[in-house]
Coordinates of C-alpha atoms in Angstrom, one line a residue:
M1499 CA -26.5 59.2 60.2
S1500 CA -23.6 61.8 60.0
K1501 CA -23.1 64.9 62.0
I1502 CA -23.5 67.1 58.9
E1503 CA -26.9 65.4 58.1
K1504 CA -28.2 66.1 61.5
V1505 CA -27.1 69.8 61.3
L1506 CA -28.4 70.3 57.7
P1507 CA -32.0 71.6 58.3
D1508 CA -35.0 69.8 56.8
F1509 CA -36.1 72.8 54.8
S1510 CA -39.4 71.2 54.1
K1511 CA -40.4 72.3 57.6
Y1512 CA -38.8 75.7 57.6
N1513 CA -41.8 77.7 56.7
A1514 CA -42.0 81.4 58.0
A1515 CA -43.7 80.2 61.3
E1516 CA -41.0 77.6 62.1
C1517 CA -38.3 80.2 61.3
E1518 CA -39.9 82.6 63.6
R1519 CA -40.1 80.2 66.4
V1520 CA -36.2 79.1 65.8
A1521 CA -35.1 82.8 65.5
F1522 CA -36.7 84.1 68.9
E1523 CA -35.6 80.8 70.8
A1524 CA -32.0 81.7 69.5
I1525 CA -32.2 85.1 70.6
D1526 CA -33.3 84.0 74.0
T1527 CA -30.6 81.5 74.3
Y1528 CA -27.9 83.6 73.1
R1529 CA -28.9 86.5 75.7
A1530 CA -28.9 83.9 78.5
T1531 CA -25.6 82.5 77.6
I1532 CA -23.8 85.7 77.2
T1533 CA -25.4 87.1 80.5
A1534 CA -23.8 84.0 82.3
L1535 CA -20.5 84.9 80.9
E1536 CA -20.7 88.4 82.7
E1537 CA -19.4 86.6 85.7
A1538 CA -16.7 84.3 84.1
P1539 CA -13.1 84.8 84.7
A1540 CA -11.6 86.9 82.0
S1541 CA -9.3 84.0 80.6
I1542 CA -9.4 82.1 77.1
E1543 CA -10.8 79.0 78.7
D1544 CA -13.4 80.3 80.7
F1545 CA -14.5 83.5 78.7
L1546 CA -13.1 83.7 75.1
I1547 CA -13.9 80.3 74.0
P1548 CA -17.3 80.1 75.4
F1549 CA -18.1 83.5 74.1
D1550 CA -17.2 82.4 70.7
E1551 CA -19.0 79.1 70.8
A1552 CA -22.2 81.1 71.7
E1553 CA -21.8 83.2 68.7
F1554 CA -21.3 80.1 66.8
E1555 CA -24.4 78.3 68.0
F1556 CA -26.5 81.5 67.4
D1557 CA -25.2 81.9 63.7
C1558 CA -26.1 78.3 63.1
A1559 CA -29.6 78.8 64.3
I1560 CA -30.3 82.3 62.6
G1561 CA -28.5 81.5 59.4
P1562 CA -31.1 79.4 57.8
V1563 CA -33.7 82.0 58.9
Y1564 CA -32.0 84.7 56.8
T1565 CA -31.0 82.5 54.1
L1566 CA -34.7 81.6 53.4
I1567 CA -35.9 85.2 53.7
S1568 CA -33.5 86.1 50.9
A1569 CA -33.8 82.8 48.9
V1570 CA -37.4 82.1 49.1
G1571 CA -39.0 85.5 50.3
G1572 CA -42.7 86.2 49.6
P1573 CA -45.2 88.1 52.2
D1574 CA -44.7 85.6 55.0
F1575 CA -41.0 85.9 55.1
D1576 CA -41.1 89.5 54.4
A1577 CA -43.3 89.9 57.5
L1578 CA -41.0 87.9 59.5
E1579 CA -37.9 89.9 58.3
E1580 CA -39.8 93.0 59.7
K1581 CA -40.5 91.2 63.0
L1582 CA -37.0 90.4 63.6
D1583 CA -35.7 93.8 62.8
E1584 CA -36.2 95.2 66.5
P1585 CA -35.3 92.3 68.7
L1586 CA -32.2 91.9 66.8
T1587 CA -31.3 95.5 67.0
K1588 CA -31.9 95.5 70.7
L1589 CA -29.6 92.4 71.0
Q1590 CA -27.0 93.9 69.1
T1591 CA -27.1 97.1 71.1
W1592 CA -27.2 95.4 74.6
M1593 CA -24.1 93.4 73.4
M1594 CA -22.2 96.2 72.1
T1595 CA -22.8 98.4 75.3
N1596 CA -22.4 95.7 77.7
E1597 CA -19.8 97.0 80.3
A1598 CA -19.1 93.6 81.8
L1599 CA -18.3 91.9 78.5
Y1600 CA -16.2 94.9 77.4
A1601 CA -14.3 94.9 80.6
K1602 CA -13.4 91.2 80.1
F1603 CA -12.0 92.0 76.4
V1604 CA -10.1 94.9 77.8
E1605 CA -8.6 92.7 80.6
L1606 CA -7.7 90.0 78.0
S1607 CA -6.0 92.4 75.9
K1608 CA -3.5 93.1 78.7
Q1609 CA -2.7 89.5 79.0
N1610 CA 0.1 87.5 77.2
L1611 CA -2.2 85.8 74.6
D1612 CA -1.3 83.9 71.6
E1613 CA -1.2 85.8 68.3
E1614 CA -4.5 84.6 67.1
S1615 CA -6.4 85.2 70.4
A1616 CA -4.8 88.5 70.8
Y1617 CA -6.0 89.6 67.4
M1618 CA -9.7 88.3 67.8
V1619 CA -9.7 90.2 71.2
S1620 CA -8.2 93.4 69.5
E1621 CA -10.9 93.2 66.9
Q1622 CA -13.8 92.5 69.2
I1623 CA -12.6 95.7 71.1
K1624 CA -12.9 97.8 68.1
E1625 CA -16.5 96.4 67.5
F1626 CA -17.5 97.6 71.0
R1627 CA -16.3 101.0 70.4
L1628 CA -18.0 101.2 66.8
G1629 CA -21.1 99.9 68.6
G1630 CA -21.3 102.7 71.1
I1631 CA -19.5 101.3 74.4
D1632 CA -17.9 104.9 74.8
L1633 CA -21.4 106.8 74.7
D1634 CA -23.3 108.0 77.7
A1635 CA -26.9 106.9 78.2
N1636 CA -28.4 109.4 76.1
G1637 CA -26.0 108.6 73.3
R1638 CA -26.6 104.9 73.4
K1639 CA -30.3 105.6 73.2
A1640 CA -29.9 107.6 70.3
L1641 CA -27.7 105.0 68.6
E1642 CA -30.2 102.1 69.1
E1643 CA -32.9 104.3 67.8
A1644 CA -30.7 105.1 64.6
D1645 CA -29.8 101.3 64.4
L1646 CA -33.3 100.2 64.6
K1647 CA -34.4 102.8 61.9
I1648 CA -31.4 101.8 59.6
S1649 CA -32.6 98.1 60.1
Q1650 CA -36.0 98.8 59.2
L1651 CA -35.1 100.8 56.0
A1652 CA -32.9 98.4 54.8
T1653 CA -35.5 95.6 55.2
R1654 CA -37.9 97.8 53.3
Y1655 CA -35.6 98.7 50.6
G1656 CA -34.6 94.9 49.9
Q1657 CA -38.2 93.9 49.9
I1658 CA -39.1 96.6 47.4
V1659 CA -36.3 95.9 45.2
S1660 CA -37.0 92.0 45.2
K1661 CA -40.7 92.9 44.1
M1662 CA -39.0 95.2 41.3
L1663 CA -37.2 92.3 40.1
A1664 CA -40.3 90.0 40.1
T1665 CA -42.3 92.4 38.1
S1666 CA -41.9 92.0 34.3
V1667 CA -42.0 95.1 31.9
S1668 CA -43.5 95.0 28.5
V1669 CA -41.4 96.5 25.6
A1670 CA -42.4 96.2 21.9
G1671 CA -45.0 93.6 22.8
R1672 CA -42.8 91.3 24.7
E1673 CA -42.4 90.8 28.6
Y1674 CA -39.0 91.1 30.2
T1675 CA -38.0 90.4 33.7
L1676 CA -35.2 92.8 34.4
N1677 CA -31.8 92.0 35.7
N1678 CA -31.0 93.7 38.9
F1679 CA -28.4 96.1 37.2
T1680 CA -28.9 98.8 34.6
N1681 CA -27.7 97.7 31.3
Q1682 CA -29.9 94.8 30.6
L1683 CA -28.5 91.5 29.2
A1684 CA -31.0 91.4 26.6
L1685 CA -29.8 94.7 25.0
A1686 CA -26.9 92.8 23.2
Q1687 CA -29.4 90.7 21.3
L1688 CA -32.2 93.2 20.6
D1689 CA -32.3 94.4 17.1
D1690 CA -34.9 97.1 17.2
P1691 CA -33.0 100.3 18.5
T1692 CA -36.4 101.7 19.7
A1693 CA -37.1 98.6 21.8
R1694 CA -33.7 98.9 23.3
A1695 CA -34.1 102.5 24.2
Q1696 CA -37.5 101.5 25.9
L1697 CA -35.8 98.5 27.9
L1698 CA -33.0 100.7 29.1
A1699 CA -35.3 103.6 30.0
K1700 CA -37.6 101.0 32.0
S1701 CA -34.5 99.8 33.8
M1702 CA -33.2 103.1 34.6
E1703 CA -36.6 104.4 36.0
R1704 CA -37.0 101.8 38.5
G1705 CA -37.6 103.3 42.1
F1706 CA -38.3 106.8 40.7
G1707 CA -42.1 106.9 41.5
G1708 CA -44.9 104.6 41.3
E1709 CA -45.4 101.5 43.4
F1710 CA -41.7 100.7 43.9
D1711 CA -40.6 104.3 44.7
T1712 CA -37.3 103.9 46.8
R1713 CA -36.2 107.7 46.8
G1714 CA -37.4 108.5 50.2
I1715 CA -35.7 105.5 51.6
V1716 CA -32.3 106.3 49.9
T1717 CA -32.1 109.8 51.5
E1718 CA -33.5 108.8 54.8
M1719 CA -30.9 105.8 54.9
A1720 CA -27.9 108.2 54.0
R1721 CA -29.1 110.6 56.8
Q1722 CA -29.6 108.0 59.3
R1723 CA -26.2 106.3 58.8
N1724 CA -24.4 109.6 58.6
A1725 CA -26.0 110.8 61.7
R1726 CA -25.1 107.5 63.6
A1727 CA -21.4 108.2 62.6
K1728 CA -21.4 111.6 64.1
L1729 CA -22.7 110.1 67.4
L1730 CA -19.6 108.0 67.4
G1731 CA -17.3 110.9 66.6
F1732 CA -16.6 110.5 62.9
N1733 CA -17.5 112.9 60.1
N1734 CA -19.7 110.3 58.2
H1735 CA -20.7 106.7 57.6
A1736 CA -17.8 106.0 54.8
E1737 CA -15.2 106.9 57.8
V1738 CA -17.1 104.3 60.1
V1739 CA -17.1 101.7 57.5
L1740 CA -13.2 101.8 57.0
E1741 CA -12.4 101.2 60.6
T1742 CA -12.7 97.6 59.9
E1743 CA -11.5 97.7 56.1
M1744 CA -8.2 97.3 54.5
A1745 CA -8.4 100.6 52.9
P1746 CA -6.7 103.1 55.3
S1747 CA -8.9 106.1 54.2
T1748 CA -11.8 107.5 52.3
N1749 CA -9.1 109.4 50.5
A1750 CA -7.3 106.2 49.6
V1751 CA -10.7 104.8 48.3
Y1752 CA -11.3 107.9 46.3
Q1753 CA -7.7 107.8 44.8
L1754 CA -8.2 104.2 43.6
L1755 CA -11.5 104.7 41.9
S1756 CA -10.4 108.0 40.5
D1757 CA -7.2 106.2 39.0
V1758 CA -9.2 103.5 37.5
S1759 CA -12.1 105.5 36.4
K1760 CA -9.9 108.1 34.5
A1761 CA -8.1 105.2 32.5
A1762 CA -11.5 103.5 31.8
V1763 CA -13.3 106.7 30.7
E1764 CA -10.3 107.6 28.5
A1765 CA -10.2 104.1 26.9
S1766 CA -14.1 104.0 26.5
K1767 CA -13.8 107.1 24.1
G1768 CA -12.0 105.0 21.5
N1769 CA -14.8 102.5 21.9
E1770 CA -17.5 105.0 21.5
E1771 CA -16.1 106.1 18.1
E1772 CA -15.9 102.6 16.8
L1773 CA -19.4 101.7 18.0
T1774 CA -20.8 105.1 16.7
R1775 CA -19.4 104.2 13.2
R1776 CA -21.2 100.8 13.3
A1777 CA -24.5 102.5 14.5
Q1778 CA -24.2 104.9 11.7
A1779 CA -23.7 102.1 9.1
D1780 CA -26.9 100.6 10.3
G1781 CA -28.7 103.9 9.8
L1782 CA -28.9 105.2 13.1
E1783 CA -29.0 109.1 13.3
R1784 CA -27.8 109.0 17.0
F1785 CA -25.8 106.4 19.1
T1786 CA -27.2 106.1 22.6
A1787 CA -26.5 104.3 25.8
S1788 CA -29.1 101.7 24.9
D1789 CA -27.1 100.9 21.7
W1790 CA -23.7 100.1 23.3
L1791 CA -24.1 96.5 24.3
Y1792 CA -25.9 95.6 21.0
Y1793 CA -23.0 97.2 18.8
Q1794 CA -20.2 96.0 21.2
E1795 CA -21.7 92.3 20.8
K1796 CA -21.4 92.9 17.0
Q1797 CA -17.8 94.3 17.3
K1798 CA -16.8 91.2 19.6
A1799 CA -18.2 88.7 16.8
D1800 CA -16.4 90.6 14.0
V1801 CA -13.1 91.3 16.0
L1802 CA -12.7 88.2 17.8
G1803 CA -15.2 85.7 15.9
L1804 CA -17.1 85.2 19.0
S1805 CA -20.9 85.3 19.8
S1806 CA -22.8 84.6 22.8
Q1807 CA -25.1 82.4 20.8
A1808 CA -22.4 80.5 19.4
L1809 CA -21.0 79.6 22.8
K1810 CA -24.0 78.4 24.6
P1811 CA -24.3 74.9 23.3
Y1812 CA -20.9 74.5 24.9
L1813 CA -21.9 76.0 28.3
E1814 CA -24.4 73.7 29.8
M1815 CA -24.8 74.9 33.6
W1816 CA -24.5 71.9 35.4
N1817 CA -21.5 70.8 33.2
V1818 CA -19.9 74.1 33.8
L1819 CA -20.2 73.7 37.6
E1820 CA -19.2 70.0 37.9
N1821 CA -16.5 69.8 35.1
G1822 CA -15.2 73.3 35.2
V1823 CA -15.7 75.0 38.8
F1824 CA -15.3 71.5 40.7
F1825 CA -12.5 70.2 38.5
A1826 CA -10.3 73.5 38.9
A1827 CA -10.8 73.3 42.7
N1828 CA -9.7 69.7 42.5
K1829 CA -6.6 70.6 40.6
I1830 CA -5.7 73.5 42.8
Y1831 CA -6.9 72.7 46.3
G1832 CA -7.2 68.8 46.0
V1833 CA -11.1 69.0 47.0
S1834 CA -13.9 67.0 45.4
A1835 CA -17.5 67.4 45.2
K1836 CA -19.8 64.4 45.3
R1837 CA -23.5 64.7 44.3
R1838 CA -25.8 63.9 47.4
T1839 CA -29.3 63.1 45.9
D1840 CA -30.5 62.0 49.2
L1841 CA -30.3 65.5 50.5
S1842 CA -32.2 68.4 49.4
G1843 CA -32.5 72.3 49.7
W1844 CA -35.8 74.4 49.8
D1845 CA -36.4 74.3 46.0
P1846 CA -36.6 71.2 43.7
S1847 CA -34.1 72.9 41.1
M1848 CA -31.3 72.9 43.6
R1849 CA -28.3 70.4 43.9
V1850 CA -26.5 69.3 47.1
Y1851 CA -23.0 68.1 47.0
E1852 CA -20.4 66.9 49.8
I1853 CA -17.1 68.5 49.7
E1854 CA -14.2 66.3 50.6
D1855 CA -10.5 67.1 50.7
E1856 CA -7.8 65.1 48.9
A1857 CA -7.6 62.3 51.8
G1858 CA -11.5 62.0 51.5
K1859 CA -12.2 63.7 54.7
S1860 CA -15.7 65.7 54.5
L1861 CA -15.0 69.6 54.5
G1862 CA -19.0 69.8 54.5
I1863 CA -22.0 70.3 52.3
F1864 CA -22.5 72.5 49.5
L1865 CA -25.9 73.7 48.1
I1866 CA -26.7 75.6 44.9
D1867 CA -29.6 77.6 44.2
P1868 CA -29.1 78.7 40.5
F1869 CA -32.6 80.0 39.2
T1870 CA -34.5 83.2 39.7
R1871 CA -38.1 83.0 40.9
A1872 CA -40.7 85.4 42.6
G1873 CA -39.6 86.4 46.0
K1874 CA -36.0 85.7 45.7
S1875 CA -33.4 88.4 46.4
G1876 CA -31.6 89.5 43.0
G1877 CA -27.9 89.0 42.2
A1878 CA -25.8 86.1 43.3
W1879 CA -24.3 85.4 46.8
M1880 CA -22.8 83.0 49.1
D1881 CA -24.3 82.2 52.7
S1882 CA -22.7 80.0 55.4
L1883 CA -25.5 78.2 57.3
V1884 CA -22.7 76.5 59.4
Q1885 CA -19.0 77.8 59.2
G1886 CA -16.7 75.1 60.5
Y1887 CA -13.5 75.9 62.6
L1888 CA -10.8 73.9 64.4
A1889 CA -12.4 73.6 67.9
T1890 CA -15.6 71.9 66.4
D1891 CA -16.2 68.7 64.6
Y1892 CA -19.1 70.4 62.7
E1893 CA -18.3 70.7 59.0
S1894 CA -19.3 73.6 57.0
I1895 CA -22.7 73.9 55.1
I1896 CA -22.2 76.6 52.5
I1897 CA -24.7 77.8 49.8
N1898 CA -24.4 79.7 46.4
C1899 CA -27.3 81.4 45.1
A1900 CA -27.8 82.8 41.7
N1901 CA -30.6 84.3 39.6
F1902 CA -30.1 82.6 36.1
E1903 CA -33.4 82.2 34.1
P1904 CA -35.0 79.0 34.5
V1905 CA -35.5 76.9 31.4
G1906 CA -38.1 74.1 32.6
D1907 CA -36.9 70.7 32.1
G1908 CA -34.5 71.3 29.2
P1909 CA -30.7 72.0 29.6
K1910 CA -29.8 75.5 30.9
F1911 CA -27.2 77.2 28.8
L1912 CA -25.1 80.1 30.2
V1913 CA -23.6 83.3 28.8
W1914 CA -20.1 83.8 29.7
D1915 CA -20.9 86.5 32.5
E1916 CA -22.8 83.5 34.2
V1917 CA -19.8 81.1 33.8
E1918 CA -17.8 83.6 35.6
T1919 CA -20.5 84.0 38.3
L1920 CA -20.4 80.2 39.2
F1921 CA -16.7 80.3 39.6
H1922 CA -16.8 83.6 41.5
E1923 CA -19.3 82.4 44.0
F1924 CA -17.4 78.9 44.5
G1925 CA -14.5 81.1 45.2
H1926 CA -16.3 82.4 48.2
A1927 CA -17.5 78.8 49.1
L1928 CA -13.8 77.6 49.0
H1929 CA -12.8 80.4 51.5
G1930 CA -15.3 78.9 53.8
F1931 CA -14.4 75.2 53.1
L1932 CA -10.6 75.7 53.5
S1933 CA -10.7 77.9 56.6
K1934 CA -8.8 76.5 59.6
T1935 CA -8.9 79.0 62.3
R1936 CA -9.3 78.5 66.2
Y1937 CA -12.4 80.7 66.6
A1938 CA -15.8 80.5 65.0
S1939 CA -15.7 84.4 64.7
T1940 CA -12.6 84.6 62.7
A1941 CA -13.6 81.7 60.3
G1942 CA -14.0 81.7 56.5
T1943 CA -15.4 84.8 55.0
A1944 CA -15.5 86.7 58.3
V1945 CA -12.8 89.2 56.9
P1946 CA -12.9 92.7 55.8
R1947 CA -15.2 93.4 52.8
D1948 CA -12.3 94.7 50.7
F1949 CA -10.5 91.5 51.3
V1950 CA -13.5 89.1 51.1
E1951 CA -13.8 89.4 47.3
L1952 CA -10.2 88.2 46.8
P1953 CA -10.8 84.4 46.9
S1954 CA -14.0 85.0 44.8
Q1955 CA -12.6 87.1 41.9
L1956 CA -9.4 85.2 42.0
N1957 CA -11.2 82.0 41.3
E1958 CA -12.5 83.5 38.2
M1959 CA -9.2 83.2 36.6
W1960 CA -9.7 79.3 36.1
A1961 CA -12.6 79.8 33.9
Y1962 CA -10.0 81.1 31.2
N1963 CA -7.4 78.3 32.0
P1964 CA -6.8 76.2 28.9
T1965 CA -7.0 72.8 30.8
V1966 CA -10.1 73.9 32.6
I1967 CA -11.9 75.2 29.6
E1968 CA -11.1 72.1 27.7
N1969 CA -12.7 70.0 30.4
F1970 CA -16.2 71.8 30.7
A1971 CA -16.6 73.5 27.3
R1972 CA -18.3 70.6 25.5
H1973 CA -21.3 70.3 23.4
F1974 CA -24.2 69.4 25.4
E1975 CA -25.5 66.9 22.9
T1976 CA -22.3 65.3 21.3
G1977 CA -19.9 66.0 24.2
E1978 CA -17.4 67.3 21.8
V1979 CA -14.9 69.9 23.0
M1980 CA -15.4 73.5 22.0
P1981 CA -13.1 74.2 19.1
E1982 CA -9.7 75.4 20.0
Q1983 CA -10.3 78.6 17.8
M1984 CA -13.3 79.4 19.9
R1985 CA -11.4 78.6 23.2
A1986 CA -8.6 81.0 22.1
Q1987 CA -11.1 83.7 21.3
L1988 CA -12.8 83.4 24.7
R1989 CA -9.3 83.9 26.4
D1990 CA -8.7 86.9 24.2
S1991 CA -12.2 88.3 24.9
K1992 CA -11.3 88.6 28.8
T1993 CA -10.6 92.3 28.5
F1994 CA -12.9 93.2 25.5
G1995 CA -15.6 95.7 26.8
Q1996 CA -13.8 96.4 29.9
A1997 CA -13.9 100.1 29.5
H1998 CA -17.6 100.2 29.5
A1999 CA -17.8 97.7 32.4
T2000 CA -15.2 99.7 34.5
V2001 CA -17.0 103.1 33.9
E2002 CA -20.2 101.8 35.0
F2003 CA -18.7 100.0 38.1
C2004 CA -17.0 103.0 39.2
A2005 CA -19.9 105.4 38.7
S2006 CA -21.9 103.2 41.2
A2007 CA -19.0 102.9 43.6
L2008 CA -18.5 106.7 43.5
L2009 CA -22.2 107.2 44.0
D2010 CA -22.3 104.9 47.2
Q2011 CA -19.3 107.0 48.6
A2012 CA -20.9 110.2 47.6
W2013 CA -24.1 109.2 49.8
Y2014 CA -22.2 108.3 52.8
S2015 CA -19.8 111.1 52.7
S2016 CA -22.3 114.2 52.1
E2017 CA -24.6 116.3 54.0
I2018 CA -27.7 115.1 52.9
S2019 CA -31.0 117.0 53.0
E2020 CA -34.5 115.9 54.1
D2021 CA -35.9 116.7 50.7
E2022 CA -32.8 115.5 48.8
D2023 CA -33.4 115.2 45.1
V2024 CA -32.0 111.7 44.1
A2025 CA -31.7 112.3 40.4
Q2026 CA -30.0 115.6 41.0
F2027 CA -27.7 114.3 43.7
E2028 CA -26.8 111.5 41.2
A2029 CA -26.0 113.7 38.5
E2030 CA -23.9 116.2 40.5
A2031 CA -21.9 113.4 42.3
L2032 CA -21.0 111.7 39.1
E2033 CA -20.0 114.9 37.4
K2034 CA -17.9 115.8 40.4
A2035 CA -16.3 112.5 40.2
G2036 CA -15.6 112.7 36.4
V2037 CA -17.7 109.8 35.3
A2038 CA -20.8 111.5 34.2
S2039 CA -21.8 110.0 30.8
D2040 CA -24.7 110.0 28.6
L2041 CA -23.8 106.8 26.9
I2042 CA -22.5 104.7 30.1
P2043 CA -24.9 105.0 33.1
P2044 CA -23.9 103.6 36.5
R2045 CA -24.3 99.7 37.0
Y2046 CA -26.6 100.6 39.6
R2047 CA -28.8 103.9 40.3
S2048 CA -29.4 104.6 43.9
T2049 CA -33.0 103.6 43.8
Y2050 CA -32.1 99.8 42.9
F2051 CA -28.8 99.5 44.6
P2052 CA -28.9 97.0 47.2
H2053 CA -25.3 96.8 47.9
A2054 CA -25.4 100.5 49.3
F2055 CA -28.8 100.5 50.7
T2056 CA -29.4 97.3 52.4
V2057 CA -26.8 95.8 54.7
G2058 CA -23.3 94.6 53.7
Y2059 CA -21.8 96.7 51.2
D2060 CA -22.9 100.3 52.3
A2061 CA -20.0 102.9 51.6
G2062 CA -18.2 99.5 50.5
Y2063 CA -19.2 98.8 47.0
Y2064 CA -15.4 100.1 46.3
S2065 CA -14.5 96.7 47.8
Y2066 CA -14.8 94.7 44.6
M2067 CA -12.2 97.1 43.0
W2068 CA -9.8 97.3 46.1
A2069 CA -9.8 93.4 46.2
E2070 CA -9.3 93.3 42.4
A2071 CA -5.8 95.1 42.8
L2072 CA -5.1 92.1 45.3
V2073 CA -6.4 89.6 42.8
A2074 CA -4.3 91.2 39.9
E2075 CA -1.2 90.5 41.9
C2076 CA -2.2 87.1 43.0
E2077 CA -3.1 86.1 39.4
N2078 CA 0.4 87.2 38.3
W2079 CA 1.8 85.1 41.1
F2080 CA -0.1 82.0 39.8
R2081 CA 1.0 82.5 36.3
T2082 CA 4.7 83.2 36.9
V2083 CA 6.0 81.9 40.4
A2084 CA 3.5 79.1 41.1
A2085 CA 3.5 77.9 37.4
I2086 CA 4.7 74.5 36.6
D2087 CA 5.3 73.6 33.1
G2088 CA 3.2 76.2 31.7
D2089 CA 0.1 75.1 33.6
G2090 CA -0.6 78.7 34.8
G2091 CA -0.5 77.8 38.4
L2092 CA -3.2 74.9 38.1
N2093 CA -1.4 72.6 40.4
R2094 CA -1.5 71.5 44.0
Q2095 CA 1.7 73.1 45.1
A2096 CA 0.3 76.6 44.2
G2097 CA -3.0 75.6 46.0
R2098 CA -1.3 74.6 49.3
Q2099 CA 0.6 78.0 49.2
I2100 CA -2.2 80.2 48.8
T2101 CA -4.5 78.2 51.3
N2102 CA -1.8 78.3 54.0
A2103 CA -1.3 82.0 53.3
I2104 CA -4.8 83.3 52.7
L2105 CA -7.8 80.9 52.2
S2106 CA -7.2 79.0 55.6
R2107 CA -6.7 82.2 57.7
G2108 CA -10.0 83.9 57.8
S2109 CA -9.5 86.8 60.1
S2110 CA -7.1 85.1 62.5
R2111 CA -4.5 87.7 61.7
D2112 CA -4.4 91.1 59.5
P2113 CA -5.2 90.2 56.1
R2114 CA -2.4 92.5 55.1
E2115 CA -0.2 89.8 56.7
S2116 CA -1.8 87.1 54.8
F2117 CA -1.3 88.9 51.4
W2118 CA 2.3 90.1 52.1
E2119 CA 3.2 86.4 53.1
L2120 CA 2.3 85.4 49.5
I2121 CA 3.0 88.3 47.4
G2122 CA 5.6 90.4 49.3
H2123 CA 4.5 93.8 48.3
E2124 CA 1.6 96.2 48.1
A2125 CA -1.0 96.1 45.2
S2126 CA -1.7 99.1 43.1
A2127 CA -4.4 100.5 40.9
K2128 CA -2.0 100.1 38.0
A2129 CA -2.3 96.3 38.5
I2130 CA -6.2 96.8 37.8
V2131 CA -5.7 98.9 34.8
S2132 CA -3.4 96.4 33.1
R2133 CA -5.5 93.5 34.2
R2134 CA -8.6 95.0 32.5
G2135 CA -6.8 96.0 29.3
L2136 CA -7.3 99.7 29.8

């Protein structure tokens, strides 16, 4: 039995009770190990490496627990998540206010360390300061209370949103399971304008009253996070977040979102005129937000000759993954994916693959959980159960989760957005598999949030590469390649509808910033706050609502992208530059950069580095200049 098989959990035994036992044992072991290190000499060998190894072992133990909380969910896992809030918050507070540990890192920072160790130490010192090490006893107590409240609010919000997504709504005699975002995919195909209006209304009213009312959580979360920031000497939570990000200031974030949104709003006006004409030709008296995607799909079919329904037979899910996503990764990075039918995940619909480098050495195990089900968190994401690094012989175990509609035993066809999702999430996985850092805490995707989306968004470009499309876009019955005209139309469609998509994204990103940079009252009216924030930011629109409203916006109100939803846009500026590099500098004989030489360069500069150095250095090594909002505007065809 290989080491990876020993480490891969037997998920059939991982019920909530077993996860609880594992989690509390991991907490006790970690605390004991760290306590012992308080007496260790302040050296790399005696302190820094053991500290890093302790964090690695803790993450390996707790990782499967939180993966199952998100991917399986349900009452038992919900209860466990709530039970873990307090002990994990107390553990974090104890760590970040541990004077003995902090003193070790300060002492290390004064030594002549190698560059990677010095950067890791400096970043850890920053974490201590953001964790309250400089506060007095009263301040630390207040911080711990705030952190516990924030953790509990995030847990409650996430659980409510998961229940929202598992609850169908009835429109025109048909049941719909809503997507986690505002504009529902079904709107593009729904012929009845009244049904479209009802479906969008039901989507947008989620969380505003009733069983799943999250308004109180939204306002209290913003208040708690902003109050916590003031304890640490900052004006608001948005400022705290940027202490560990690439963006230098909240002004820089607003400037980026403002520049891009202005271009998108202007471009959307032309789209609005054309779509309104189409709606009026169909006899609609008034063109509304619920009609936008429907007529945009019709316009797409007329202008590009392309429809989602015509594409579907060529986009069978497993074929897209194996002959598209994996094929591109092999051409660029030399990695291959071998199906492991002897290994399994937590759901029968999952598949497991072993990822190998071009020499046949195992890089780890990849699991994919593609389908939506009751209890599962919404959206798509990547998790690392184990993140490999140079000092260990453990290989990575990485998971991609999505929420595609299940189809039973028949073939699962994707819409094009879902094709991009597969490429996107595997971009995160590649960031983990190709990592080569000295320390576990700096490996893989342990990078700033506004940098972590670079590898994932960049990987989407290969979905449009002619060689890659030809390899995966094949009819599910005949195996015939998608006609060249259709493939060309697909490539031409990349910027189609981007004005609408950009406005709705920027609206949500600006809402996120507003909540975490404003004074929020106890009785803040969420709908009014949203309206005023969007108006102030110049993105208020009756026709293009935000991608997420505050009441169903897990990025902003759980843990992960709070005051950080802008990160996708910040990373896209980097992506635009990297795409241009692939197509020009790295291209060989017109291949668009689909070659091993390009893969080696970007791996050495970015993907292998994790946060072993400032990510700005990694980007500069490859590109040689700063990115800008203009690159995004150009990339999106605005």
